[in-house]
Short mmCIF file of C-alpha atoms (C1' of nucleotides) in Angstrom, two decimals:
data_model
loop_
_atom_site.label_atom_id
_atom_site.label_comp_id
_atom_site.label_asym_id
_atom_site.label_seq_id
_atom_site.Cartn_x
_atom_site.Cartn_y
_atom_site.Cartn_z
CA MET A 1 41.79 0.24 -9.42
CA LYS A 2 38.79 1.79 -11.15
CA LEU A 3 37.41 5.29 -11.15
CA ILE A 4 33.73 5.85 -10.53
CA HIS A 5 32.91 6.03 -14.23
CA GLN A 6 34.21 2.52 -14.85
CA LEU A 7 32.58 1.21 -11.69
CA SER A 8 29.31 2.52 -13.06
CA LYS A 9 29.87 0.87 -16.45
CA GLU A 10 30.76 -2.50 -14.92
CA THR A 11 27.80 -2.60 -12.54
CA GLY A 12 25.18 -0.71 -14.53
CA ILE A 13 24.56 1.54 -11.54
CA PRO A 14 24.40 5.27 -12.35
CA ILE A 15 27.22 7.42 -10.98
CA PRO A 16 24.94 9.55 -8.75
CA THR A 17 23.62 6.35 -7.18
CA LEU A 18 27.17 5.13 -6.56
CA ARG A 19 27.97 8.45 -4.89
CA PHE A 20 24.83 8.03 -2.82
CA TYR A 21 25.95 4.52 -1.87
CA GLU A 22 29.40 5.82 -0.96
CA LYS A 23 27.86 8.51 1.21
CA SER A 24 25.65 5.82 2.80
CA GLY A 25 28.76 3.79 3.61
CA LEU A 26 27.96 0.83 1.34
CA ILE A 27 31.13 1.17 -0.71
CA SER A 28 34.28 3.20 -0.32
CA GLY A 29 37.17 4.06 -2.57
CA ARG A 30 40.49 5.53 -1.60
CA ARG A 31 42.85 8.07 -3.02
CA LYS A 32 45.93 6.92 -4.86
CA THR A 33 48.84 7.11 -2.45
CA GLY A 34 51.12 10.00 -3.27
CA VAL A 35 48.60 11.93 -5.33
CA SER A 36 47.54 15.14 -3.68
CA THR A 37 46.40 17.26 -6.64
CA ASN A 38 42.91 15.76 -6.65
CA ASN A 39 40.48 13.83 -4.53
CA TYR A 40 39.62 11.14 -7.07
CA GLN A 41 38.47 7.93 -5.46
CA PHE A 42 39.65 4.56 -6.75
CA TYR A 43 37.71 1.34 -6.29
CA GLU A 44 38.83 -2.28 -6.25
CA GLN A 45 37.15 -5.57 -7.20
CA GLY A 46 35.63 -5.77 -3.73
CA ALA A 47 33.43 -2.80 -4.54
CA ILE A 48 32.03 -4.63 -7.57
CA ASP A 49 31.33 -7.75 -5.50
CA LYS A 50 29.53 -5.63 -2.95
CA LEU A 51 27.51 -3.79 -5.58
CA ASN A 52 26.43 -7.04 -7.24
CA PHE A 53 25.24 -8.25 -3.87
CA VAL A 54 23.48 -4.94 -3.26
CA GLN A 55 21.61 -5.25 -6.56
CA MET A 56 20.44 -8.78 -5.82
CA ALA A 57 19.43 -7.94 -2.28
CA LYS A 58 17.53 -4.85 -3.37
CA ALA A 59 15.68 -6.84 -6.02
CA VAL A 60 14.29 -9.15 -3.35
CA GLY A 61 13.20 -6.40 -1.02
CA PHE A 62 16.03 -5.92 1.43
CA THR A 63 16.55 -2.33 2.56
CA LEU A 64 19.89 -0.59 2.16
CA ASN A 65 20.31 -0.74 5.93
CA GLU A 66 19.79 -4.49 6.00
CA ILE A 67 22.23 -4.85 3.12
CA LYS A 68 24.74 -2.57 4.80
CA GLU A 69 24.77 -4.78 7.88
CA VAL A 70 25.96 -7.69 5.76
CA VAL A 71 28.30 -5.70 3.53
CA ASP A 72 29.88 -4.02 6.55
CA LEU A 73 31.38 -7.26 7.75
CA TRP A 74 32.52 -8.27 4.27
CA TYR A 75 36.17 -7.51 5.06
CA LYS A 76 36.04 -6.71 8.72
CA LYS A 77 37.86 -8.48 11.51
CA GLU A 78 37.00 -6.06 14.29
CA ILE A 79 33.71 -7.52 15.47
CA THR A 80 33.50 -10.98 17.00
CA GLN A 81 32.85 -14.05 14.92
CA LYS A 82 29.66 -14.64 16.90
CA ALA A 83 28.32 -11.17 16.07
CA GLN A 84 29.16 -11.65 12.41
CA PHE A 85 27.39 -15.00 12.28
CA GLU A 86 24.35 -13.48 13.98
CA VAL A 87 23.93 -10.93 11.21
CA LEU A 88 24.53 -13.46 8.45
CA ASP A 89 22.26 -16.12 9.94
CA LYS A 90 19.48 -13.57 10.38
CA ARG A 91 19.74 -12.78 6.69
CA LEU A 92 19.75 -16.48 5.75
CA LEU A 93 16.51 -16.90 7.66
CA GLN A 94 15.01 -13.87 5.94
CA ILE A 95 16.06 -15.30 2.59
CA ASP A 96 14.34 -18.62 3.30
CA GLU A 97 11.22 -16.74 4.37
CA LYS A 98 11.27 -14.77 1.15
CA ILE A 99 11.70 -17.94 -0.92
CA ALA A 100 8.73 -19.45 0.90
CA GLU A 101 6.70 -16.33 0.19
CA LEU A 102 7.68 -16.40 -3.47
CA ASN A 103 6.57 -20.04 -3.69
CA ALA A 104 3.28 -19.15 -2.01
CA MET A 105 2.85 -16.34 -4.54
CA LYS A 106 3.52 -18.74 -7.42
CA LYS A 107 0.84 -21.06 -6.07
CA GLN A 108 -1.60 -18.17 -5.70
CA ILE A 109 -0.96 -16.90 -9.22
CA LYS A 110 -1.36 -20.39 -10.63
CA ILE A 111 -4.70 -20.73 -8.86
CA CYS A 112 -5.65 -17.37 -10.32
CA LYS A 113 -4.73 -18.63 -13.80
CA GLU A 114 -6.81 -21.78 -13.33
CA ASN A 115 -9.80 -19.71 -12.23
CA ILE A 116 -9.50 -17.59 -15.35
CA GLU A 117 -9.28 -20.70 -17.53
CA ASN A 118 -12.32 -22.30 -15.92
CA ARG A 119 -14.67 -19.34 -16.04
CA ASN A 120 -13.77 -18.57 -19.66
CA SER A 121 -14.41 -22.11 -20.90
CA MET B 1 -18.77 -8.41 5.73
CA LYS B 2 -16.12 -6.74 7.89
CA LEU B 3 -15.53 -3.15 8.81
CA ILE B 4 -12.07 -1.65 8.44
CA HIS B 5 -11.23 -2.24 12.10
CA GLN B 6 -11.71 -5.98 11.74
CA LEU B 7 -9.92 -6.08 8.41
CA SER B 8 -6.97 -4.47 10.16
CA LYS B 9 -7.07 -7.00 13.00
CA GLU B 10 -7.25 -9.97 10.64
CA THR B 11 -4.41 -8.85 8.40
CA GLY B 12 -2.21 -7.00 10.86
CA ILE B 13 -2.18 -3.99 8.54
CA PRO B 14 -2.79 -0.63 10.27
CA ILE B 15 -6.05 1.13 9.43
CA PRO B 16 -4.35 4.20 7.86
CA THR B 17 -2.43 1.86 5.56
CA LEU B 18 -5.66 0.09 4.58
CA ARG B 19 -7.20 3.47 3.76
CA PHE B 20 -4.10 4.26 1.73
CA TYR B 21 -4.47 0.93 -0.10
CA GLU B 22 -8.14 1.65 -0.75
CA LYS B 23 -7.26 5.07 -2.15
CA SER B 24 -4.60 3.38 -4.30
CA GLY B 25 -7.21 0.98 -5.66
CA LEU B 26 -5.73 -2.18 -4.18
CA ILE B 27 -8.83 -3.04 -2.20
CA SER B 28 -12.36 -1.71 -2.14
CA GLY B 29 -15.29 -2.09 0.18
CA ARG B 30 -18.87 -1.20 -0.46
CA ARG B 31 -21.68 0.33 1.50
CA LYS B 32 -24.40 -1.88 2.91
CA THR B 33 -27.35 -1.74 0.56
CA GLY B 34 -30.19 0.29 2.03
CA VAL B 35 -28.07 2.15 4.56
CA SER B 36 -27.81 5.84 3.79
CA THR B 37 -27.06 7.32 7.22
CA ASN B 38 -23.32 6.66 6.93
CA ASN B 39 -20.59 5.91 4.45
CA TYR B 40 -19.08 2.93 6.25
CA GLN B 41 -17.29 0.55 3.90
CA PHE B 42 -17.70 -3.21 4.28
CA TYR B 43 -15.12 -5.72 3.09
CA GLU B 44 -15.45 -9.37 2.12
CA GLN B 45 -13.08 -12.34 2.27
CA GLY B 46 -11.66 -11.34 -1.11
CA ALA B 47 -10.12 -8.25 0.48
CA ILE B 48 -8.28 -10.44 2.99
CA ASP B 49 -6.98 -12.71 0.23
CA LYS B 50 -5.76 -9.70 -1.67
CA LEU B 51 -4.11 -8.17 1.38
CA ASN B 52 -2.31 -11.42 2.21
CA PHE B 53 -1.00 -11.47 -1.33
CA VAL B 54 0.01 -7.82 -1.04
CA GLN B 55 1.99 -8.52 2.11
CA MET B 56 3.86 -11.43 0.55
CA ALA B 57 4.57 -9.55 -2.64
CA LYS B 58 5.78 -6.48 -0.77
CA ALA B 59 8.11 -8.61 1.36
CA VAL B 60 9.89 -9.84 -1.75
CA GLY B 61 10.29 -6.45 -3.33
CA PHE B 62 7.33 -5.99 -5.65
CA THR B 63 6.03 -2.44 -5.86
CA LEU B 64 2.41 -1.60 -5.13
CA ASN B 65 1.92 -0.90 -8.84
CA GLU B 66 3.23 -4.34 -9.81
CA ILE B 67 1.02 -5.89 -7.17
CA LYS B 68 -1.98 -3.88 -8.29
CA GLU B 69 -1.63 -5.22 -11.84
CA VAL B 70 -2.11 -8.74 -10.51
CA VAL B 71 -4.74 -7.90 -7.92
CA ASP B 72 -6.73 -5.92 -10.48
CA LEU B 73 -7.56 -9.02 -12.49
CA TRP B 74 -8.34 -11.07 -9.40
CA TYR B 75 -12.08 -10.99 -10.07
CA LYS B 76 -12.25 -9.32 -13.43
CA LYS B 77 -13.73 -10.70 -16.62
CA GLU B 78 -13.48 -7.55 -18.71
CA ILE B 79 -9.98 -7.96 -20.11
CA THR B 80 -9.11 -10.83 -22.39
CA GLN B 81 -7.75 -14.10 -21.08
CA LYS B 82 -4.58 -13.51 -23.06
CA ALA B 83 -3.98 -10.14 -21.41
CA GLN B 84 -4.59 -11.63 -17.99
CA PHE B 85 -2.14 -14.45 -18.63
CA GLU B 86 0.45 -11.95 -19.83
CA VAL B 87 0.40 -10.10 -16.53
CA LEU B 88 0.44 -13.28 -14.48
CA ASP B 89 3.18 -14.96 -16.52
CA LYS B 90 5.34 -11.84 -16.26
CA ARG B 91 5.03 -12.03 -12.49
CA LEU B 92 5.81 -15.76 -12.49
CA LEU B 93 9.04 -15.01 -14.36
CA GLN B 94 9.91 -12.23 -11.92
CA ILE B 95 9.27 -14.61 -9.05
CA ASP B 96 11.64 -17.21 -10.48
CA GLU B 97 14.28 -14.51 -10.99
CA LYS B 98 13.88 -13.43 -7.39
CA ILE B 99 14.19 -17.02 -6.17
CA ALA B 100 17.38 -17.38 -8.21
CA GLU B 101 18.71 -14.15 -6.71
CA LEU B 102 17.87 -15.31 -3.21
CA ASN B 103 19.72 -18.57 -3.83
CA ALA B 104 22.71 -16.62 -5.15
CA MET B 105 22.60 -14.48 -2.01
CA LYS B 106 22.53 -17.59 0.18
CA LYS B 107 25.60 -18.90 -1.60
CA GLN B 108 27.35 -15.55 -1.19
CA ILE B 109 26.55 -15.32 2.50
CA LYS B 110 27.70 -18.90 3.07
CA ILE B 111 31.01 -18.07 1.37
CA CYS B 112 31.24 -15.04 3.62
CA LYS B 113 30.69 -17.25 6.67
CA GLU B 114 33.38 -19.69 5.51
CA ASN B 115 35.83 -16.83 5.05
CA ILE B 116 35.15 -15.63 8.56
CA GLU B 117 35.64 -19.14 9.93
CA ASN B 118 38.93 -19.62 8.08
CA ARG B 119 40.57 -16.36 8.98
CA ASN B 120 39.60 -16.65 12.64
CA SER B 121 40.99 -20.16 13.05
"C1'" DT C 1 46.66 25.07 -24.51
"C1'" DT C 2 42.02 24.69 -24.95
"C1'" DG C 3 38.04 22.29 -24.65
"C1'" DA C 4 35.58 17.99 -23.86
"C1'" DA C 5 35.16 14.59 -20.48
"C1'" DC C 6 35.69 13.32 -15.85
"C1'" DT C 7 35.59 14.07 -10.73
"C1'" DA C 8 33.87 16.04 -6.15
"C1'" DT C 9 30.54 18.37 -3.16
"C1'" DG C 10 26.38 20.18 -1.39
"C1'" DA C 11 21.80 21.16 -1.64
"C1'" DA C 12 17.32 20.73 -3.53
"C1'" DG C 13 13.84 17.89 -5.79
"C1'" DT C 14 11.19 13.38 -6.84
"C1'" DA C 15 8.79 8.88 -6.27
"C1'" DT C 16 7.06 5.43 -3.37
"C1'" DA C 17 4.88 4.00 0.59
"C1'" DC C 18 3.27 5.05 4.28
"C1'" DT C 19 2.01 7.81 8.98
"C1'" DG C 20 -0.10 11.33 11.73
"C1'" DC C 21 -3.19 15.10 12.60
"C1'" DA C 22 -7.45 17.65 12.54
"C1'" DT C 23 -12.10 17.58 11.83
"C1'" DA C 24 -16.54 15.73 11.79
"C1'" DC C 25 -20.02 12.43 11.73
"C1'" DT C 26 -21.98 7.68 13.51
"C1'" DT C 27 -22.76 3.86 16.50
"C1'" DG C 28 -23.14 1.07 20.54
"C1'" DT C 29 -22.96 0.66 25.75
"C1'" DG C 30 -24.15 1.91 30.57
"C1'" DC D 1 -28.48 10.39 26.45
"C1'" DA D 2 -23.74 11.11 27.42
"C1'" DC D 3 -19.57 9.48 25.71
"C1'" DA D 4 -16.17 6.27 24.33
"C1'" DA D 5 -15.09 3.95 20.31
"C1'" DG D 6 -15.40 3.58 15.48
"C1'" DT D 7 -15.57 5.60 10.69
"C1'" DA D 8 -14.55 9.02 6.76
"C1'" DT D 9 -11.89 12.70 4.60
"C1'" DG D 10 -8.29 15.67 3.49
"C1'" DC D 11 -3.96 17.31 4.01
"C1'" DA D 12 0.58 17.62 5.92
"C1'" DG D 13 4.71 15.15 7.38
"C1'" DT D 14 8.22 11.21 7.30
"C1'" DA D 15 11.50 7.60 5.68
"C1'" DT D 16 13.81 5.46 2.04
"C1'" DA D 17 16.18 5.59 -2.10
"C1'" DC D 18 17.41 7.87 -5.30
"C1'" DT D 19 17.94 12.00 -9.03
"C1'" DT D 20 18.92 16.55 -10.57
"C1'" DC D 21 21.23 20.82 -10.40
"C1'" DA D 22 24.81 24.07 -9.62
"C1'" DT D 23 29.41 24.84 -8.88
"C1'" DA D 24 34.15 24.08 -9.21
"C1'" DG D 25 38.25 21.79 -9.88
"C1'" DT D 26 41.16 18.02 -12.81
"C1'" DT D 27 42.76 15.28 -16.64
"C1'" DC D 28 43.80 14.20 -21.21
"C1'" DA D 29 43.61 14.12 -26.25
"C1'" DA D 30 44.21 17.06 -30.32
#
DNA sequence: TTGAACTATGAAGTATACTGCATACTTGTG
DNA sequence: CACAAGTATGCAGTATACTTCATAGTTCAA
């Protein structure tokens, strides 16, 4: 049960960005039951898990919408198993494509390095 | 020696985007020597190589600026070999980080799939 | 109890990467 | 030689993902 400040500290994501993510539907807190004097939102471990995933996915070029599709079914039972697997399997394919592209880039950069070595020797 | 239309066809990148890339310094054509009636830019194979690299790098989350740093030394001799290697090695590290992140995401998504399977059975 | 720190909300601003529009000139085909 | 298609240029507009600002209310330590 963390407030936004602590969530920010634990994930390294600035508070305004977390608010933006909340508004975008990526994470959501809830008010403490029985407290009506404020509107402070409390977050659980699940929010941290989601945010860690968001950071990884962003780093490899997924859009927030693509990430949201996965994160949305993190704890959901409403949609069918088939529909859930469709989303997840699509992402797994994208991931493998990205890994292949990264390996192709490595190859390309290594060729580039060899060219530099050869013409400077 | 291709005009922008053909460059677009061969890479699948829309002409306005190619113009944007040219303005950003990612690619550059040159005018046919001796022709002064127009300002048509001609591109060589190198432009295609660069654009293929750009597309891969973009797909895995590199920014145009990061990509430009690599592409800039594609055919350049001016900067020192050490400086060139620095840029390239930095990108190689980033690539390995991204691959690690993609593998972590795969693991996460597979766990997510297992959870779905278990709670629906 | 007061003031610093924290929280919420809404609206405006910024950076990146395009995307479209208007204009104008050039080239190739029937 | 008309005219469709291609090229160049500049500027405005859009989408995504934040980031900043202004305002206002809340909590807690001294």
